[in-house]
Amino acid sequence: MMTYSISIIETSNPTILKFEADSFITKHESFEFNNIDEAKSSPLAQQLFYLPFVKKVYISNNFVAIERYNIVEWKDVQEEVSKQIEDYLNSGGLVVTSSEDRKKVPVTVYAESTPNPSVLKFVANKKLVTHSHEFTSIDDTKYAPLAAELFHFPFVKSVFIDENFVSITKFDIAEWNDITMELREFIRIYIENGKDIISANAPKQVAKTEAYIDSEFEQRDDISKEIINILEEYVKPAVASDGGNIEFQSYDAQEKKVKVILQGACSGCPSSTFTLKNGIENMLKEMLKGHVETVEAING
């Protein structure tokens, strides 16, 4: 049985708090419960309504969001609630009862070009994974059923999955005009049928948990922390919009060199060197004057 770890996430509404799991707890479905009677299909939500300050429970993908009454402040009870949800999930408790009558959630997938002509990005209207994953061959896909099936297409060279999209790198034998529709429909039907993207029994090292990432960050030196924060705030969103990802690997204070890992559409992209030299490198040199001279990219 898999184990869950819960992270507490604040929202723009001070009365609502998100309790985010490091794996999915529903099959791309969302549920909202206003009281314990409405929560008959969710033993987890019913249990939460026994807490006197719980006003509303929202369950979706990999999180539980709770709206509280004003009789308490979240800072006084959030740890207790987080532990209760974590213990419930780790004891094998049922989140939502299955229903044969439940309609399939409509899924849309559209194809989007990237700066890399060998890569196309397929974007869904549902969250697919909680962390990014890259697969360069079918041997990597033991715990990734969707990626494994995509590799059965002879023109698929590599697969990158993050948040709500799948980036596919093709071999040169095929043209996008001939295969885009086929891939888009395959991915759409796969998601709509509620199949696993990443297996529930996948080992933790397949997906870095929030706690692991935080622990790893705290062990870094101050300049490395600043570099990571700059990449997260200014670079990652733009890279993700192009169907790729960038990860900090190391910082050498003596050589003033930063190494990053490029994944998805960024890996092997003809324009990636230009982007690094004229974008990321210049940004880091400007924002961290005297600490960074060069940025070196490693294809994931």
PDB file of C-alpha atoms in Angstrom:
ATOM      1  CA  MET A   1       0.000   0.000   0.000  1.00  0.00           C
ATOM      2  CA  MET A   2       1.313   3.419  -0.928  1.00  0.00           C
ATOM      3  CA  THR A   3       1.946   6.086   1.685  1.00  0.00           C
ATOM      4  CA  TYR A   4       0.792   9.676   1.363  1.00  0.00           C
ATOM      5  CA  SER A   5       2.426  12.872   2.561  1.00  0.00           C
ATOM      6  CA  ILE A   6       0.298  15.996   3.062  1.00  0.00           C
ATOM      7  CA  SER A   7       1.468  19.581   2.548  1.00  0.00           C
ATOM      8  CA  ILE A   8      -0.477  22.594   3.809  1.00  0.00           C
ATOM      9  CA  ILE A   9      -1.081  25.228   1.115  1.00  0.00           C
ATOM     10  CA  GLU A  10      -2.566  28.657   1.790  1.00  0.00           C
ATOM     11  CA  THR A  11      -5.102  30.127  -0.643  1.00  0.00           C
ATOM     12  CA  SER A  12      -6.165  33.671  -1.486  1.00  0.00           C
ATOM     13  CA  ASN A  13      -9.188  33.153   0.788  1.00  0.00           C
ATOM     14  CA  PRO A  14      -8.047  33.163   4.457  1.00  0.00           C
ATOM     15  CA  THR A  15     -10.914  30.859   5.470  1.00  0.00           C
ATOM     16  CA  ILE A  16      -9.926  28.158   2.941  1.00  0.00           C
ATOM     17  CA  LEU A  17      -6.866  25.933   3.267  1.00  0.00           C
ATOM     18  CA  LYS A  18      -5.621  23.265   0.872  1.00  0.00           C
ATOM     19  CA  PHE A  19      -4.212  19.969   2.127  1.00  0.00           C
ATOM     20  CA  GLU A  20      -2.229  18.688  -0.843  1.00  0.00           C
ATOM     21  CA  ALA A  21      -1.200  15.037  -1.219  1.00  0.00           C
ATOM     22  CA  ASP A  22       1.894  13.926  -3.111  1.00  0.00           C
ATOM     23  CA  SER A  23      -0.227  11.470  -5.149  1.00  0.00           C
ATOM     24  CA  PHE A  24      -3.700  11.553  -6.649  1.00  0.00           C
ATOM     25  CA  ILE A  25      -6.636  10.708  -4.405  1.00  0.00           C
ATOM     26  CA  THR A  26      -9.389  10.857  -7.086  1.00  0.00           C
ATOM     27  CA  LYS A  27      -9.601   9.757 -10.710  1.00  0.00           C
ATOM     28  CA  HIS A  28      -9.546  13.259 -12.266  1.00  0.00           C
ATOM     29  CA  GLU A  29     -12.842  14.029 -10.533  1.00  0.00           C
ATOM     30  CA  SER A  30     -13.891  16.918  -8.308  1.00  0.00           C
ATOM     31  CA  PHE A  31     -16.452  16.940  -5.491  1.00  0.00           C
ATOM     32  CA  GLU A  32     -17.905  19.686  -3.310  1.00  0.00           C
ATOM     33  CA  PHE A  33     -19.805  19.016  -0.072  1.00  0.00           C
ATOM     34  CA  ASN A  34     -21.642  21.677   1.921  1.00  0.00           C
ATOM     35  CA  ASN A  35     -22.647  19.451   4.852  1.00  0.00           C
ATOM     36  CA  ILE A  36     -22.409  15.904   6.189  1.00  0.00           C
ATOM     37  CA  ASP A  37     -25.618  14.803   4.436  1.00  0.00           C
ATOM     38  CA  GLU A  38     -24.243  15.812   1.044  1.00  0.00           C
ATOM     39  CA  ALA A  39     -21.058  13.875   1.833  1.00  0.00           C
ATOM     40  CA  LYS A  40     -22.675  10.419   1.896  1.00  0.00           C
ATOM     41  CA  SER A  41     -20.513   9.344  -1.048  1.00  0.00           C
ATOM     42  CA  SER A  42     -17.301  10.458   0.689  1.00  0.00           C
ATOM     43  CA  PRO A  43     -16.322   8.804   3.990  1.00  0.00           C
ATOM     44  CA  LEU A  44     -13.345  11.173   4.197  1.00  0.00           C
ATOM     45  CA  ALA A  45     -15.506  14.287   3.883  1.00  0.00           C
ATOM     46  CA  GLN A  46     -17.993  12.892   6.409  1.00  0.00           C
ATOM     47  CA  GLN A  47     -15.197  12.371   8.911  1.00  0.00           C
ATOM     48  CA  LEU A  48     -13.980  15.944   8.391  1.00  0.00           C
ATOM     49  CA  PHE A  49     -17.470  17.345   9.010  1.00  0.00           C
ATOM     50  CA  TYR A  50     -17.268  15.990  12.570  1.00  0.00           C
ATOM     51  CA  LEU A  51     -14.767  18.796  13.195  1.00  0.00           C
ATOM     52  CA  PRO A  52     -17.023  21.651  14.421  1.00  0.00           C
ATOM     53  CA  PHE A  53     -15.198  24.355  12.475  1.00  0.00           C
ATOM     54  CA  VAL A  54     -15.535  22.677   9.042  1.00  0.00           C
ATOM     55  CA  LYS A  55     -17.990  24.575   6.836  1.00  0.00           C
ATOM     56  CA  LYS A  56     -17.332  23.090   3.392  1.00  0.00           C
ATOM     57  CA  VAL A  57     -15.144  20.314   1.921  1.00  0.00           C
ATOM     58  CA  TYR A  58     -13.842  20.249  -1.631  1.00  0.00           C
ATOM     59  CA  ILE A  59     -11.986  17.162  -2.942  1.00  0.00           C
ATOM     60  CA  SER A  60     -10.170  17.119  -6.278  1.00  0.00           C
ATOM     61  CA  ASN A  61      -7.262  15.285  -7.910  1.00  0.00           C
ATOM     62  CA  ASN A  62      -4.533  15.424  -5.246  1.00  0.00           C
ATOM     63  CA  PHE A  63      -5.935  17.738  -2.586  1.00  0.00           C
ATOM     64  CA  VAL A  64      -8.636  18.381  -0.026  1.00  0.00           C
ATOM     65  CA  ALA A  65      -9.669  22.020   0.437  1.00  0.00           C
ATOM     66  CA  ILE A  66     -11.569  22.973   3.571  1.00  0.00           C
ATOM     67  CA  GLU A  67     -13.483  26.160   4.307  1.00  0.00           C
ATOM     68  CA  ARG A  68     -13.724  26.924   8.029  1.00  0.00           C
ATOM     69  CA  TYR A  69     -16.159  28.787  10.227  1.00  0.00           C
ATOM     70  CA  ASN A  70     -14.711  31.785  12.045  1.00  0.00           C
ATOM     71  CA  ILE A  71     -14.761  30.087  15.452  1.00  0.00           C
ATOM     72  CA  VAL A  72     -11.090  29.110  14.942  1.00  0.00           C
ATOM     73  CA  GLU A  73      -8.009  30.303  13.087  1.00  0.00           C
ATOM     74  CA  TRP A  74      -6.241  27.906  10.727  1.00  0.00           C
ATOM     75  CA  LYS A  75      -2.903  28.371  12.498  1.00  0.00           C
ATOM     76  CA  ASP A  76      -4.422  26.777  15.597  1.00  0.00           C
ATOM     77  CA  VAL A  77      -5.827  23.640  13.921  1.00  0.00           C
ATOM     78  CA  GLN A  78      -4.132  23.123  10.528  1.00  0.00           C
ATOM     79  CA  GLU A  79      -1.496  20.660  11.761  1.00  0.00           C
ATOM     80  CA  GLU A  80      -4.140  18.531  13.451  1.00  0.00           C
ATOM     81  CA  VAL A  81      -6.299  18.487  10.299  1.00  0.00           C
ATOM     82  CA  SER A  82      -3.302  17.693   8.090  1.00  0.00           C
ATOM     83  CA  LYS A  83      -2.363  14.729  10.280  1.00  0.00           C
ATOM     84  CA  GLN A  84      -5.947  13.486  10.334  1.00  0.00           C
ATOM     85  CA  ILE A  85      -6.162  13.492   6.528  1.00  0.00           C
ATOM     86  CA  GLU A  86      -2.714  11.916   6.176  1.00  0.00           C
ATOM     87  CA  ASP A  87      -3.535   9.160   8.712  1.00  0.00           C
ATOM     88  CA  TYR A  88      -6.879   8.494   7.034  1.00  0.00           C
ATOM     89  CA  LEU A  89      -5.318   8.069   3.589  1.00  0.00           C
ATOM     90  CA  ASN A  90      -2.439   5.957   4.897  1.00  0.00           C
ATOM     91  CA  SER A  91      -4.849   3.633   6.695  1.00  0.00           C
ATOM     92  CA  GLY A  92      -6.456   2.836   3.336  1.00  0.00           C
ATOM     93  CA  GLY A  93      -9.562   4.902   3.991  1.00  0.00           C
ATOM     94  CA  LEU A  94     -11.956   5.454   1.099  1.00  0.00           C
ATOM     95  CA  VAL A  95     -11.988   8.979  -0.315  1.00  0.00           C
ATOM     96  CA  VAL A  96     -15.085   8.732  -2.517  1.00  0.00           C
ATOM     97  CA  THR A  97     -17.258   5.682  -3.191  1.00  0.00           C
ATOM     98  CA  SER A  98     -17.341   4.612  -6.812  1.00  0.00           C
ATOM     99  CA  SER A  99     -20.595   4.887  -8.718  1.00  0.00           C
ATOM    100  CA  GLU A 100     -21.451   3.104 -11.908  1.00  0.00           C
ATOM    101  CA  ASP A 101     -23.916   5.898 -12.643  1.00  0.00           C
ATOM    102  CA  ARG A 102     -21.284   8.621 -12.422  1.00  0.00           C
ATOM    103  CA  LYS A 103     -20.734  10.211 -15.797  1.00  0.00           C
ATOM    104  CA  LYS A 104     -17.285  10.372 -17.291  1.00  0.00           C
ATOM    105  CA  VAL A 105     -15.641  13.734 -16.800  1.00  0.00           C
ATOM    106  CA  PRO A 106     -15.443  15.429 -20.214  1.00  0.00           C
ATOM    107  CA  VAL A 107     -11.815  15.750 -21.228  1.00  0.00           C
ATOM    108  CA  THR A 108     -10.394  18.051 -23.861  1.00  0.00           C
ATOM    109  CA  VAL A 109      -6.862  17.861 -25.227  1.00  0.00           C
ATOM    110  CA  TYR A 110      -5.327  20.285 -27.684  1.00  0.00           C
ATOM    111  CA  ALA A 111      -1.958  20.204 -29.439  1.00  0.00           C
ATOM    112  CA  GLU A 112       0.437  23.129 -29.121  1.00  0.00           C
ATOM    113  CA  SER A 113       3.690  23.725 -30.981  1.00  0.00           C
ATOM    114  CA  THR A 114       6.942  24.319 -29.098  1.00  0.00           C
ATOM    115  CA  PRO A 115      10.245  26.014 -30.026  1.00  0.00           C
ATOM    116  CA  ASN A 116      11.611  22.509 -30.616  1.00  0.00           C
ATOM    117  CA  PRO A 117      10.328  21.272 -34.017  1.00  0.00           C
ATOM    118  CA  SER A 118      10.658  17.661 -32.847  1.00  0.00           C
ATOM    119  CA  VAL A 119       8.353  18.209 -29.842  1.00  0.00           C
ATOM    120  CA  LEU A 120       4.620  18.796 -29.607  1.00  0.00           C
ATOM    121  CA  LYS A 121       2.785  19.636 -26.397  1.00  0.00           C
ATOM    122  CA  PHE A 122      -0.603  18.017 -25.702  1.00  0.00           C
ATOM    123  CA  VAL A 123      -2.517  20.060 -23.114  1.00  0.00           C
ATOM    124  CA  ALA A 124      -5.448  18.646 -21.122  1.00  0.00           C
ATOM    125  CA  ASN A 125      -8.124  20.432 -19.117  1.00  0.00           C
ATOM    126  CA  LYS A 126      -7.315  18.173 -16.145  1.00  0.00           C
ATOM    127  CA  LYS A 127      -4.343  17.937 -13.828  1.00  0.00           C
ATOM    128  CA  LEU A 128      -2.415  14.811 -14.798  1.00  0.00           C
ATOM    129  CA  VAL A 129       0.465  14.545 -12.332  1.00  0.00           C
ATOM    130  CA  THR A 130       1.667  16.228  -9.163  1.00  0.00           C
ATOM    131  CA  HIS A 131       5.328  16.372 -10.279  1.00  0.00           C
ATOM    132  CA  SER A 132       7.158  16.301 -13.596  1.00  0.00           C
ATOM    133  CA  HIS A 133       8.371  13.021 -15.115  1.00  0.00           C
ATOM    134  CA  GLU A 134      10.585  12.371 -18.142  1.00  0.00           C
ATOM    135  CA  PHE A 135      10.902   9.052 -19.998  1.00  0.00           C
ATOM    136  CA  THR A 136      13.527   8.484 -22.682  1.00  0.00           C
ATOM    137  CA  SER A 137      12.641   4.847 -23.394  1.00  0.00           C
ATOM    138  CA  ILE A 138      10.013   2.248 -22.560  1.00  0.00           C
ATOM    139  CA  ASP A 139      12.443   0.793 -20.007  1.00  0.00           C
ATOM    140  CA  ASP A 140      11.806   3.861 -17.811  1.00  0.00           C
ATOM    141  CA  THR A 141       8.030   3.387 -17.738  1.00  0.00           C
ATOM    142  CA  LYS A 142       7.480   0.568 -15.226  1.00  0.00           C
ATOM    143  CA  TYR A 143       5.342   2.862 -13.067  1.00  0.00           C
ATOM    144  CA  ALA A 144       4.054   5.086 -15.883  1.00  0.00           C
ATOM    145  CA  PRO A 145       1.260   3.314 -17.844  1.00  0.00           C
ATOM    146  CA  LEU A 146       0.464   6.263 -20.133  1.00  0.00           C
ATOM    147  CA  ALA A 147       4.096   6.758 -21.170  1.00  0.00           C
ATOM    148  CA  ALA A 148       4.477   2.989 -21.678  1.00  0.00           C
ATOM    149  CA  GLU A 149       1.525   2.930 -24.078  1.00  0.00           C
ATOM    150  CA  LEU A 150       2.778   5.999 -25.952  1.00  0.00           C
ATOM    151  CA  PHE A 151       6.087   4.225 -26.623  1.00  0.00           C
ATOM    152  CA  HIS A 152       4.138   1.596 -28.562  1.00  0.00           C
ATOM    153  CA  PHE A 153       3.785   4.225 -31.280  1.00  0.00           C
ATOM    154  CA  PRO A 154       6.936   3.648 -33.390  1.00  0.00           C
ATOM    155  CA  PHE A 155       7.502   7.385 -33.935  1.00  0.00           C
ATOM    156  CA  VAL A 156       7.603   8.320 -30.209  1.00  0.00           C
ATOM    157  CA  LYS A 157      11.171   9.007 -29.070  1.00  0.00           C
ATOM    158  CA  SER A 158      10.594  10.400 -25.554  1.00  0.00           C
ATOM    159  CA  VAL A 159       7.766  11.512 -23.266  1.00  0.00           C
ATOM    160  CA  PHE A 160       7.646  14.321 -20.699  1.00  0.00           C
ATOM    161  CA  ILE A 161       4.622  14.726 -18.392  1.00  0.00           C
ATOM    162  CA  ASP A 162       4.011  17.711 -16.126  1.00  0.00           C
ATOM    163  CA  GLU A 163       0.955  19.247 -14.451  1.00  0.00           C
ATOM    164  CA  ASN A 164      -1.673  19.219 -17.237  1.00  0.00           C
ATOM    165  CA  PHE A 165       0.341  18.399 -20.360  1.00  0.00           C
ATOM    166  CA  VAL A 166       2.268  15.686 -22.172  1.00  0.00           C
ATOM    167  CA  SER A 167       5.210  16.688 -24.369  1.00  0.00           C
ATOM    168  CA  ILE A 168       6.160  14.123 -27.002  1.00  0.00           C
ATOM    169  CA  THR A 169       9.425  14.063 -28.923  1.00  0.00           C
ATOM    170  CA  LYS A 170       9.160  12.256 -32.264  1.00  0.00           C
ATOM    171  CA  PHE A 171      11.669  10.505 -34.474  1.00  0.00           C
ATOM    172  CA  ASP A 172      12.320  12.182 -37.830  1.00  0.00           C
ATOM    173  CA  ILE A 173      10.588   9.360 -39.760  1.00  0.00           C
ATOM    174  CA  ALA A 174       7.193  10.926 -39.016  1.00  0.00           C
ATOM    175  CA  GLU A 175       5.682  14.353 -39.688  1.00  0.00           C
ATOM    176  CA  TRP A 176       3.464  16.048 -37.111  1.00  0.00           C
ATOM    177  CA  ASN A 177       0.762  16.618 -39.718  1.00  0.00           C
ATOM    178  CA  ASP A 178       0.362  12.841 -40.040  1.00  0.00           C
ATOM    179  CA  ILE A 179       0.374  11.833 -36.358  1.00  0.00           C
ATOM    180  CA  THR A 180      -0.936  14.753 -34.273  1.00  0.00           C
ATOM    181  CA  MET A 181      -4.626  13.813 -34.451  1.00  0.00           C
ATOM    182  CA  GLU A 182      -3.907  10.179 -33.610  1.00  0.00           C
ATOM    183  CA  LEU A 183      -1.835  11.079 -30.546  1.00  0.00           C
ATOM    184  CA  ARG A 184      -4.266  13.728 -29.352  1.00  0.00           C
ATOM    185  CA  GLU A 185      -7.232  11.356 -29.479  1.00  0.00           C
ATOM    186  CA  PHE A 186      -5.274   8.558 -27.818  1.00  0.00           C
ATOM    187  CA  ILE A 187      -4.276  10.797 -24.898  1.00  0.00           C
ATOM    188  CA  ARG A 188      -7.798  12.251 -24.576  1.00  0.00           C
ATOM    189  CA  ILE A 189      -9.499   8.835 -24.442  1.00  0.00           C
ATOM    190  CA  TYR A 190      -6.868   7.497 -22.036  1.00  0.00           C
ATOM    191  CA  ILE A 191      -7.487  10.334 -19.568  1.00  0.00           C
ATOM    192  CA  GLU A 192     -11.260  10.260 -20.013  1.00  0.00           C
ATOM    193  CA  ASN A 193     -11.318   6.560 -19.104  1.00  0.00           C
ATOM    194  CA  GLY A 194      -9.702   7.396 -15.772  1.00  0.00           C
ATOM    195  CA  LYS A 195      -6.611   5.282 -16.334  1.00  0.00           C
ATOM    196  CA  ASP A 196      -3.528   5.856 -14.191  1.00  0.00           C
ATOM    197  CA  ILE A 197      -0.933   8.286 -15.497  1.00  0.00           C
ATOM    198  CA  ILE A 198       1.562   7.269 -12.803  1.00  0.00           C
ATOM    199  CA  SER A 199       0.859   4.025 -10.913  1.00  0.00           C
ATOM    200  CA  ALA A 200      -0.360   4.322  -7.330  1.00  0.00           C
ATOM    201  CA  ASN A 201       2.365   1.884  -6.233  1.00  0.00           C
ATOM    202  CA  ALA A 202       5.183   3.922  -7.800  1.00  0.00           C
ATOM    203  CA  PRO A 203       8.146   4.288  -5.425  1.00  0.00           C
ATOM    204  CA  LYS A 204       8.654   7.699  -3.881  1.00  0.00           C
ATOM    205  CA  GLN A 205      11.836   8.347  -5.829  1.00  0.00           C
ATOM    206  CA  VAL A 206       9.776   8.460  -9.029  1.00  0.00           C
ATOM    207  CA  ALA A 207       8.149  11.677  -7.782  1.00  0.00           C
ATOM    208  CA  LYS A 208       9.941  14.074  -5.460  1.00  0.00           C
ATOM    209  CA  THR A 209       7.632  14.955  -2.598  1.00  0.00           C
ATOM    210  CA  GLU A 210       7.153  18.528  -1.404  1.00  0.00           C
ATOM    211  CA  ALA A 211       8.829  17.652   1.886  1.00  0.00           C
ATOM    212  CA  TYR A 212      11.840  16.185   0.074  1.00  0.00           C
ATOM    213  CA  ILE A 213      12.192  19.266  -2.131  1.00  0.00           C
ATOM    214  CA  ASP A 214      11.979  21.588   0.894  1.00  0.00           C
ATOM    215  CA  SER A 215      14.573  19.540   2.795  1.00  0.00           C
ATOM    216  CA  GLU A 216      16.915  19.509  -0.199  1.00  0.00           C
ATOM    217  CA  PHE A 217      16.519  23.284  -0.638  1.00  0.00           C
ATOM    218  CA  GLU A 218      17.399  24.028   2.995  1.00  0.00           C
ATOM    219  CA  GLN A 219      20.686  22.157   2.634  1.00  0.00           C
ATOM    220  CA  ARG A 220      21.843  24.424  -0.217  1.00  0.00           C
ATOM    221  CA  ASP A 221      24.197  27.395   0.146  1.00  0.00           C
ATOM    222  CA  ASP A 222      22.689  30.899  -0.007  1.00  0.00           C
ATOM    223  CA  ILE A 223      23.620  31.609  -3.659  1.00  0.00           C
ATOM    224  CA  SER A 224      22.211  28.253  -4.808  1.00  0.00           C
ATOM    225  CA  LYS A 225      18.955  29.086  -2.994  1.00  0.00           C
ATOM    226  CA  GLU A 226      18.774  32.440  -4.778  1.00  0.00           C
ATOM    227  CA  ILE A 227      19.408  30.773  -8.157  1.00  0.00           C
ATOM    228  CA  ILE A 228      16.657  28.218  -7.505  1.00  0.00           C
ATOM    229  CA  ASN A 229      14.204  30.959  -6.526  1.00  0.00           C
ATOM    230  CA  ILE A 230      15.005  32.966  -9.680  1.00  0.00           C
ATOM    231  CA  LEU A 231      14.541  29.890 -11.891  1.00  0.00           C
ATOM    232  CA  GLU A 232      11.233  29.038 -10.170  1.00  0.00           C
ATOM    233  CA  GLU A 233       9.812  32.570 -10.433  1.00  0.00           C
ATOM    234  CA  TYR A 234      11.099  33.857 -13.763  1.00  0.00           C
ATOM    235  CA  VAL A 235      12.175  30.907 -15.912  1.00  0.00           C
ATOM    236  CA  LYS A 236      10.064  27.828 -15.143  1.00  0.00           C
ATOM    237  CA  PRO A 237       6.673  29.326 -16.083  1.00  0.00           C
ATOM    238  CA  ALA A 238       7.967  30.353 -19.528  1.00  0.00           C
ATOM    239  CA  VAL A 239       9.704  27.019 -20.073  1.00  0.00           C
ATOM    240  CA  ALA A 240       6.576  25.091 -19.032  1.00  0.00           C
ATOM    241  CA  SER A 241       4.481  27.069 -21.511  1.00  0.00           C
ATOM    242  CA  ASP A 242       6.815  25.714 -24.209  1.00  0.00           C
ATOM    243  CA  GLY A 243       6.307  22.123 -23.043  1.00  0.00           C
ATOM    244  CA  GLY A 244       9.548  21.760 -21.121  1.00  0.00           C
ATOM    245  CA  ASN A 245      11.143  22.024 -17.723  1.00  0.00           C
ATOM    246  CA  ILE A 246      14.351  23.319 -16.176  1.00  0.00           C
ATOM    247  CA  GLU A 247      15.908  21.981 -12.977  1.00  0.00           C
ATOM    248  CA  PHE A 248      18.793  23.399 -10.981  1.00  0.00           C
ATOM    249  CA  GLN A 249      21.638  20.873 -10.697  1.00  0.00           C
ATOM    250  CA  SER A 250      24.634  22.625  -9.132  1.00  0.00           C
ATOM    251  CA  TYR A 251      26.518  25.857  -8.498  1.00  0.00           C
ATOM    252  CA  ASP A 252      30.316  26.153  -8.427  1.00  0.00           C
ATOM    253  CA  ALA A 253      31.274  29.273  -6.445  1.00  0.00           C
ATOM    254  CA  GLN A 254      34.910  29.098  -7.543  1.00  0.00           C
ATOM    255  CA  GLU A 255      34.157  28.896 -11.272  1.00  0.00           C
ATOM    256  CA  LYS A 256      30.941  30.929 -10.875  1.00  0.00           C
ATOM    257  CA  LYS A 257      29.204  28.315 -13.012  1.00  0.00           C
ATOM    258  CA  VAL A 258      25.584  27.163 -12.815  1.00  0.00           C
ATOM    259  CA  LYS A 259      24.496  23.797 -14.217  1.00  0.00           C
ATOM    260  CA  VAL A 260      20.858  23.175 -15.103  1.00  0.00           C
ATOM    261  CA  ILE A 261      18.985  20.174 -16.489  1.00  0.00           C
ATOM    262  CA  LEU A 262      16.689  20.682 -19.477  1.00  0.00           C
ATOM    263  CA  GLN A 263      13.717  18.353 -19.921  1.00  0.00           C
ATOM    264  CA  GLY A 264      10.852  17.878 -22.336  1.00  0.00           C
ATOM    265  CA  ALA A 265      10.756  20.262 -25.284  1.00  0.00           C
ATOM    266  CA  CYS A 266      13.847  22.075 -23.997  1.00  0.00           C
ATOM    267  CA  SER A 267      16.035  18.971 -24.212  1.00  0.00           C
ATOM    268  CA  GLY A 268      17.881  19.017 -27.524  1.00  0.00           C
ATOM    269  CA  CYS A 269      16.013  22.099 -28.718  1.00  0.00           C
ATOM    270  CA  PRO A 270      17.982  24.046 -31.362  1.00  0.00           C
ATOM    271  CA  SER A 271      17.128  27.336 -29.636  1.00  0.00           C
ATOM    272  CA  SER A 272      17.989  26.192 -26.102  1.00  0.00           C
ATOM    273  CA  THR A 273      21.613  27.368 -26.296  1.00  0.00           C
ATOM    274  CA  PHE A 274      20.491  30.821 -27.445  1.00  0.00           C
ATOM    275  CA  THR A 275      17.885  30.937 -24.674  1.00  0.00           C
ATOM    276  CA  LEU A 276      20.473  29.989 -22.070  1.00  0.00           C
ATOM    277  CA  LYS A 277      23.102  32.474 -23.178  1.00  0.00           C
ATOM    278  CA  ASN A 278      20.815  35.403 -23.947  1.00  0.00           C
ATOM    279  CA  GLY A 279      18.129  34.746 -21.366  1.00  0.00           C
ATOM    280  CA  ILE A 280      18.910  32.718 -18.284  1.00  0.00           C
ATOM    281  CA  GLU A 281      22.633  33.433 -18.163  1.00  0.00           C
ATOM    282  CA  ASN A 282      22.197  37.183 -18.580  1.00  0.00           C
ATOM    283  CA  MET A 283      19.416  37.228 -15.991  1.00  0.00           C
ATOM    284  CA  LEU A 284      21.488  35.409 -13.372  1.00  0.00           C
ATOM    285  CA  LYS A 285      24.563  37.561 -14.091  1.00  0.00           C
ATOM    286  CA  GLU A 286      22.466  40.705 -13.642  1.00  0.00           C
ATOM    287  CA  MET A 287      20.536  39.598 -10.556  1.00  0.00           C
ATOM    288  CA  LEU A 288      23.501  37.931  -8.844  1.00  0.00           C
ATOM    289  CA  LYS A 289      26.331  40.236  -9.862  1.00  0.00           C
ATOM    290  CA  GLY A 290      29.786  38.853  -9.138  1.00  0.00           C
ATOM    291  CA  HIS A 291      28.474  35.364  -8.406  1.00  0.00           C
ATOM    292  CA  VAL A 292      27.499  33.932 -11.831  1.00  0.00           C
ATOM    293  CA  GLU A 293      29.532  33.988 -15.068  1.00  0.00           C
ATOM    294  CA  THR A 294      28.300  31.002 -17.090  1.00  0.00           C
ATOM    295  CA  VAL A 295      25.309  28.661 -17.274  1.00  0.00           C
ATOM    296  CA  GLU A 296      25.775  25.145 -18.624  1.00  0.00           C
ATOM    297  CA  ALA A 297      22.812  23.036 -19.736  1.00  0.00           C
ATOM    298  CA  ILE A 298      22.555  19.262 -19.508  1.00  0.00           C
ATOM    299  CA  ASN A 299      19.846  17.555 -21.517  1.00  0.00           C
ATOM    300  CA  GLY A 300      17.654  15.411 -19.287  1.00  0.00           C
TER     301      GLY A 300
END
